Amino acid sequence: GGGQRLPAAISIGTNPTFDDVPRRTVEAHVLGRADLNLYGEEIGIELVEHLRPMLAFDGLDPLLVQMRADIEDTARILEVPVPEPIRPEDVTAQ
């Protein structure tokens, strides 16, 4: 916050793994900041590179594996350290 630029992996889509999200949403996973909750906040984002299309996964575990790969790819692209792995309790479908 506070005008800072923070590296993030961005998801833009309908969250097909959790069928309870009927409209397109934009979610920002700030690398290394599982404590930072931006839901409901107004933020600016700068899109740098498209990683992959939106996919539906067969549950939380395969989703977490792909999210880890996406975060590692994002860290490499943005030339920042790869953060610690995310935990299931850090993932919410809001």
JSON list of C-alpha atoms in Angstrom, two decimals:
[
{"chain": "A", "resi": 1, "resn": "GLY", "atom": "CA", "xyz": [0.00, 0.00, 0.00]},
{"chain": "A", "resi": 2, "resn": "GLY", "atom": "CA", "xyz": [0.89, 3.66, 0.32]},
{"chain": "A", "resi": 3, "resn": "GLY", "atom": "CA", "xyz": [1.86, 4.09, -3.33]},
{"chain": "A", "resi": 4, "resn": "GLN", "atom": "CA", "xyz": [4.38, 1.26, -3.21]},
{"chain": "A", "resi": 5, "resn": "ARG", "atom": "CA", "xyz": [5.04, -0.90, -6.26]},
{"chain": "A", "resi": 6, "resn": "LEU", "atom": "CA", "xyz": [4.83, -4.52, -5.18]},
{"chain": "A", "resi": 7, "resn": "PRO", "atom": "CA", "xyz": [5.53, -7.56, -7.39]},
{"chain": "A", "resi": 8, "resn": "ALA", "atom": "CA", "xyz": [2.40, -9.65, -7.88]},
{"chain": "A", "resi": 9, "resn": "ALA", "atom": "CA", "xyz": [0.96, -12.52, -9.86]},
{"chain": "A", "resi": 10, "resn": "ILE", "atom": "CA", "xyz": [-2.39, -11.41, -11.28]},
{"chain": "A", "resi": 11, "resn": "SER", "atom": "CA", "xyz": [-5.39, -13.60, -12.10]},
{"chain": "A", "resi": 12, "resn": "ILE", "atom": "CA", "xyz": [-8.12, -12.18, -14.33]},
{"chain": "A", "resi": 13, "resn": "GLY", "atom": "CA", "xyz": [-11.06, -14.51, -14.85]},
{"chain": "A", "resi": 14, "resn": "THR", "atom": "CA", "xyz": [-14.06, -16.29, -13.40]},
{"chain": "A", "resi": 15, "resn": "ASN", "atom": "CA", "xyz": [-12.20, -18.64, -11.01]},
{"chain": "A", "resi": 16, "resn": "PRO", "atom": "CA", "xyz": [-13.46, -21.87, -12.67]},
{"chain": "A", "resi": 17, "resn": "THR", "atom": "CA", "xyz": [-12.02, -24.18, -9.98]},
{"chain": "A", "resi": 18, "resn": "PHE", "atom": "CA", "xyz": [-14.47, -22.71, -7.47]},
{"chain": "A", "resi": 19, "resn": "ASP", "atom": "CA", "xyz": [-17.78, -22.51, -9.34]},
{"chain": "A", "resi": 20, "resn": "ASP", "atom": "CA", "xyz": [-19.15, -19.88, -6.97]},
{"chain": "A", "resi": 21, "resn": "VAL", "atom": "CA", "xyz": [-17.62, -16.89, -8.82]},
{"chain": "A", "resi": 22, "resn": "PRO", "atom": "CA", "xyz": [-20.06, -16.05, -11.66]},
{"chain": "A", "resi": 23, "resn": "ARG", "atom": "CA", "xyz": [-18.37, -12.85, -12.86]},
{"chain": "A", "resi": 24, "resn": "ARG", "atom": "CA", "xyz": [-14.86, -11.98, -13.94]},
{"chain": "A", "resi": 25, "resn": "THR", "atom": "CA", "xyz": [-12.60, -10.83, -11.13]},
{"chain": "A", "resi": 26, "resn": "VAL", "atom": "CA", "xyz": [-9.07, -9.47, -10.86]},
{"chain": "A", "resi": 27, "resn": "GLU", "atom": "CA", "xyz": [-6.98, -10.99, -8.06]},
{"chain": "A", "resi": 28, "resn": "ALA", "atom": "CA", "xyz": [-3.47, -9.84, -7.16]},
{"chain": "A", "resi": 29, "resn": "HIS", "atom": "CA", "xyz": [-1.22, -12.22, -5.21]},
{"chain": "A", "resi": 30, "resn": "VAL", "atom": "CA", "xyz": [1.56, -9.98, -3.91]},
{"chain": "A", "resi": 31, "resn": "LEU", "atom": "CA", "xyz": [4.72, -12.09, -3.87]},
{"chain": "A", "resi": 32, "resn": "GLY", "atom": "CA", "xyz": [5.90, -12.88, -0.36]},
{"chain": "A", "resi": 33, "resn": "ARG", "atom": "CA", "xyz": [3.01, -11.06, 1.35]},
{"chain": "A", "resi": 34, "resn": "ALA", "atom": "CA", "xyz": [0.40, -13.64, 2.38]},
{"chain": "A", "resi": 35, "resn": "ASP", "atom": "CA", "xyz": [-0.46, -11.25, 5.23]},
{"chain": "A", "resi": 36, "resn": "LEU", "atom": "CA", "xyz": [-1.62, -8.53, 2.83]},
{"chain": "A", "resi": 37, "resn": "ASN", "atom": "CA", "xyz": [-5.38, -8.64, 2.13]},
{"chain": "A", "resi": 38, "resn": "LEU", "atom": "CA", "xyz": [-6.36, -6.34, -0.73]},
{"chain": "A", "resi": 39, "resn": "TYR", "atom": "CA", "xyz": [-9.95, -7.56, -1.19]},
{"chain": "A", "resi": 40, "resn": "GLY", "atom": "CA", "xyz": [-12.22, -4.54, -1.54]},
{"chain": "A", "resi": 41, "resn": "GLU", "atom": "CA", "xyz": [-9.28, -2.13, -1.87]},
{"chain": "A", "resi": 42, "resn": "GLU", "atom": "CA", "xyz": [-8.72, 0.09, -4.90]},
{"chain": "A", "resi": 43, "resn": "ILE", "atom": "CA", "xyz": [-5.31, -0.61, -6.42]},
{"chain": "A", "resi": 44, "resn": "GLY", "atom": "CA", "xyz": [-3.50, 0.03, -9.68]},
{"chain": "A", "resi": 45, "resn": "ILE", "atom": "CA", "xyz": [-1.89, -2.80, -11.57]},
{"chain": "A", "resi": 46, "resn": "GLU", "atom": "CA", "xyz": [0.64, -2.90, -14.38]},
{"chain": "A", "resi": 47, "resn": "LEU", "atom": "CA", "xyz": [0.42, -6.01, -16.54]},
{"chain": "A", "resi": 48, "resn": "VAL", "atom": "CA", "xyz": [3.85, -7.14, -17.73]},
{"chain": "A", "resi": 49, "resn": "GLU", "atom": "CA", "xyz": [3.42, -10.58, -19.32]},
{"chain": "A", "resi": 50, "resn": "HIS", "atom": "CA", "xyz": [0.67, -13.15, -19.91]},
{"chain": "A", "resi": 51, "resn": "LEU", "atom": "CA", "xyz": [1.57, -16.52, -18.37]},
{"chain": "A", "resi": 52, "resn": "ARG", "atom": "CA", "xyz": [-1.28, -18.85, -19.32]},
{"chain": "A", "resi": 53, "resn": "PRO", "atom": "CA", "xyz": [-5.03, -19.09, -19.98]},
{"chain": "A", "resi": 54, "resn": "MET", "atom": "CA", "xyz": [-7.58, -19.51, -17.19]},
{"chain": "A", "resi": 55, "resn": "LEU", "atom": "CA", "xyz": [-7.94, -23.19, -16.26]},
{"chain": "A", "resi": 56, "resn": "ALA", "atom": "CA", "xyz": [-10.20, -25.25, -14.01]},
{"chain": "A", "resi": 57, "resn": "PHE", "atom": "CA", "xyz": [-8.39, -27.61, -11.63]},
{"chain": "A", "resi": 58, "resn": "ASP", "atom": "CA", "xyz": [-9.63, -30.78, -9.92]},
{"chain": "A", "resi": 59, "resn": "GLY", "atom": "CA", "xyz": [-9.46, -29.29, -6.45]},
{"chain": "A", "resi": 60, "resn": "LEU", "atom": "CA", "xyz": [-7.24, -27.18, -4.26]},
{"chain": "A", "resi": 61, "resn": "ASP", "atom": "CA", "xyz": [-4.05, -29.28, -4.41]},
{"chain": "A", "resi": 62, "resn": "PRO", "atom": "CA", "xyz": [-3.58, -29.12, -8.21]},
{"chain": "A", "resi": 63, "resn": "LEU", "atom": "CA", "xyz": [-4.48, -25.42, -8.09]},
{"chain": "A", "resi": 64, "resn": "LEU", "atom": "CA", "xyz": [-1.78, -24.79, -5.45]},
{"chain": "A", "resi": 65, "resn": "VAL", "atom": "CA", "xyz": [0.82, -26.63, -7.57]},
{"chain": "A", "resi": 66, "resn": "GLN", "atom": "CA", "xyz": [-0.01, -24.43, -10.58]},
{"chain": "A", "resi": 67, "resn": "MET", "atom": "CA", "xyz": [-0.10, -21.27, -8.45]},
{"chain": "A", "resi": 68, "resn": "ARG", "atom": "CA", "xyz": [3.39, -22.10, -7.18]},
{"chain": "A", "resi": 69, "resn": "ALA", "atom": "CA", "xyz": [4.63, -22.48, -10.76]},
{"chain": "A", "resi": 70, "resn": "ASP", "atom": "CA", "xyz": [2.93, -19.19, -11.73]},
{"chain": "A", "resi": 71, "resn": "ILE", "atom": "CA", "xyz": [4.51, -17.40, -8.76]},
{"chain": "A", "resi": 72, "resn": "GLU", "atom": "CA", "xyz": [7.96, -18.76, -9.63]},
{"chain": "A", "resi": 73, "resn": "ASP", "atom": "CA", "xyz": [7.50, -17.67, -13.26]},
{"chain": "A", "resi": 74, "resn": "THR", "atom": "CA", "xyz": [6.32, -14.23, -12.13]},
{"chain": "A", "resi": 75, "resn": "ALA", "atom": "CA", "xyz": [9.31, -13.79, -9.80]},
{"chain": "A", "resi": 76, "resn": "ARG", "atom": "CA", "xyz": [11.67, -14.74, -12.64]},
{"chain": "A", "resi": 77, "resn": "ILE", "atom": "CA", "xyz": [10.00, -12.34, -15.08]},
{"chain": "A", "resi": 78, "resn": "LEU", "atom": "CA", "xyz": [10.01, -9.48, -12.55]},
{"chain": "A", "resi": 79, "resn": "GLU", "atom": "CA", "xyz": [13.55, -10.36, -11.41]},
{"chain": "A", "resi": 80, "resn": "VAL", "atom": "CA", "xyz": [12.63, -10.59, -7.72]},
{"chain": "A", "resi": 81, "resn": "PRO", "atom": "CA", "xyz": [13.35, -13.35, -5.18]},
{"chain": "A", "resi": 82, "resn": "VAL", "atom": "CA", "xyz": [11.03, -16.35, -5.25]},
{"chain": "A", "resi": 83, "resn": "PRO", "atom": "CA", "xyz": [8.89, -16.21, -2.07]},
{"chain": "A", "resi": 84, "resn": "GLU", "atom": "CA", "xyz": [8.15, -19.09, 0.29]},
{"chain": "A", "resi": 85, "resn": "PRO", "atom": "CA", "xyz": [5.44, -21.49, -0.92]},
{"chain": "A", "resi": 86, "resn": "ILE", "atom": "CA", "xyz": [1.86, -20.44, -0.30]},
{"chain": "A", "resi": 87, "resn": "ARG", "atom": "CA", "xyz": [-0.19, -22.46, 2.17]},
{"chain": "A", "resi": 88, "resn": "PRO", "atom": "CA", "xyz": [-3.74, -23.70, 1.58]},
{"chain": "A", "resi": 89, "resn": "GLU", "atom": "CA", "xyz": [-5.00, -21.34, 4.29]},
{"chain": "A", "resi": 90, "resn": "ASP", "atom": "CA", "xyz": [-3.56, -18.41, 2.30]},
{"chain": "A", "resi": 91, "resn": "VAL", "atom": "CA", "xyz": [-5.86, -19.21, -0.64]},
{"chain": "A", "resi": 92, "resn": "THR", "atom": "CA", "xyz": [-9.43, -17.94, -0.55]},
{"chain": "A", "resi": 93, "resn": "ALA", "atom": "CA", "xyz": [-12.07, -17.95, -3.24]},
{"chain": "A", "resi": 94, "resn": "GLN", "atom": "CA", "xyz": [-13.71, -14.59, -2.59]}
]
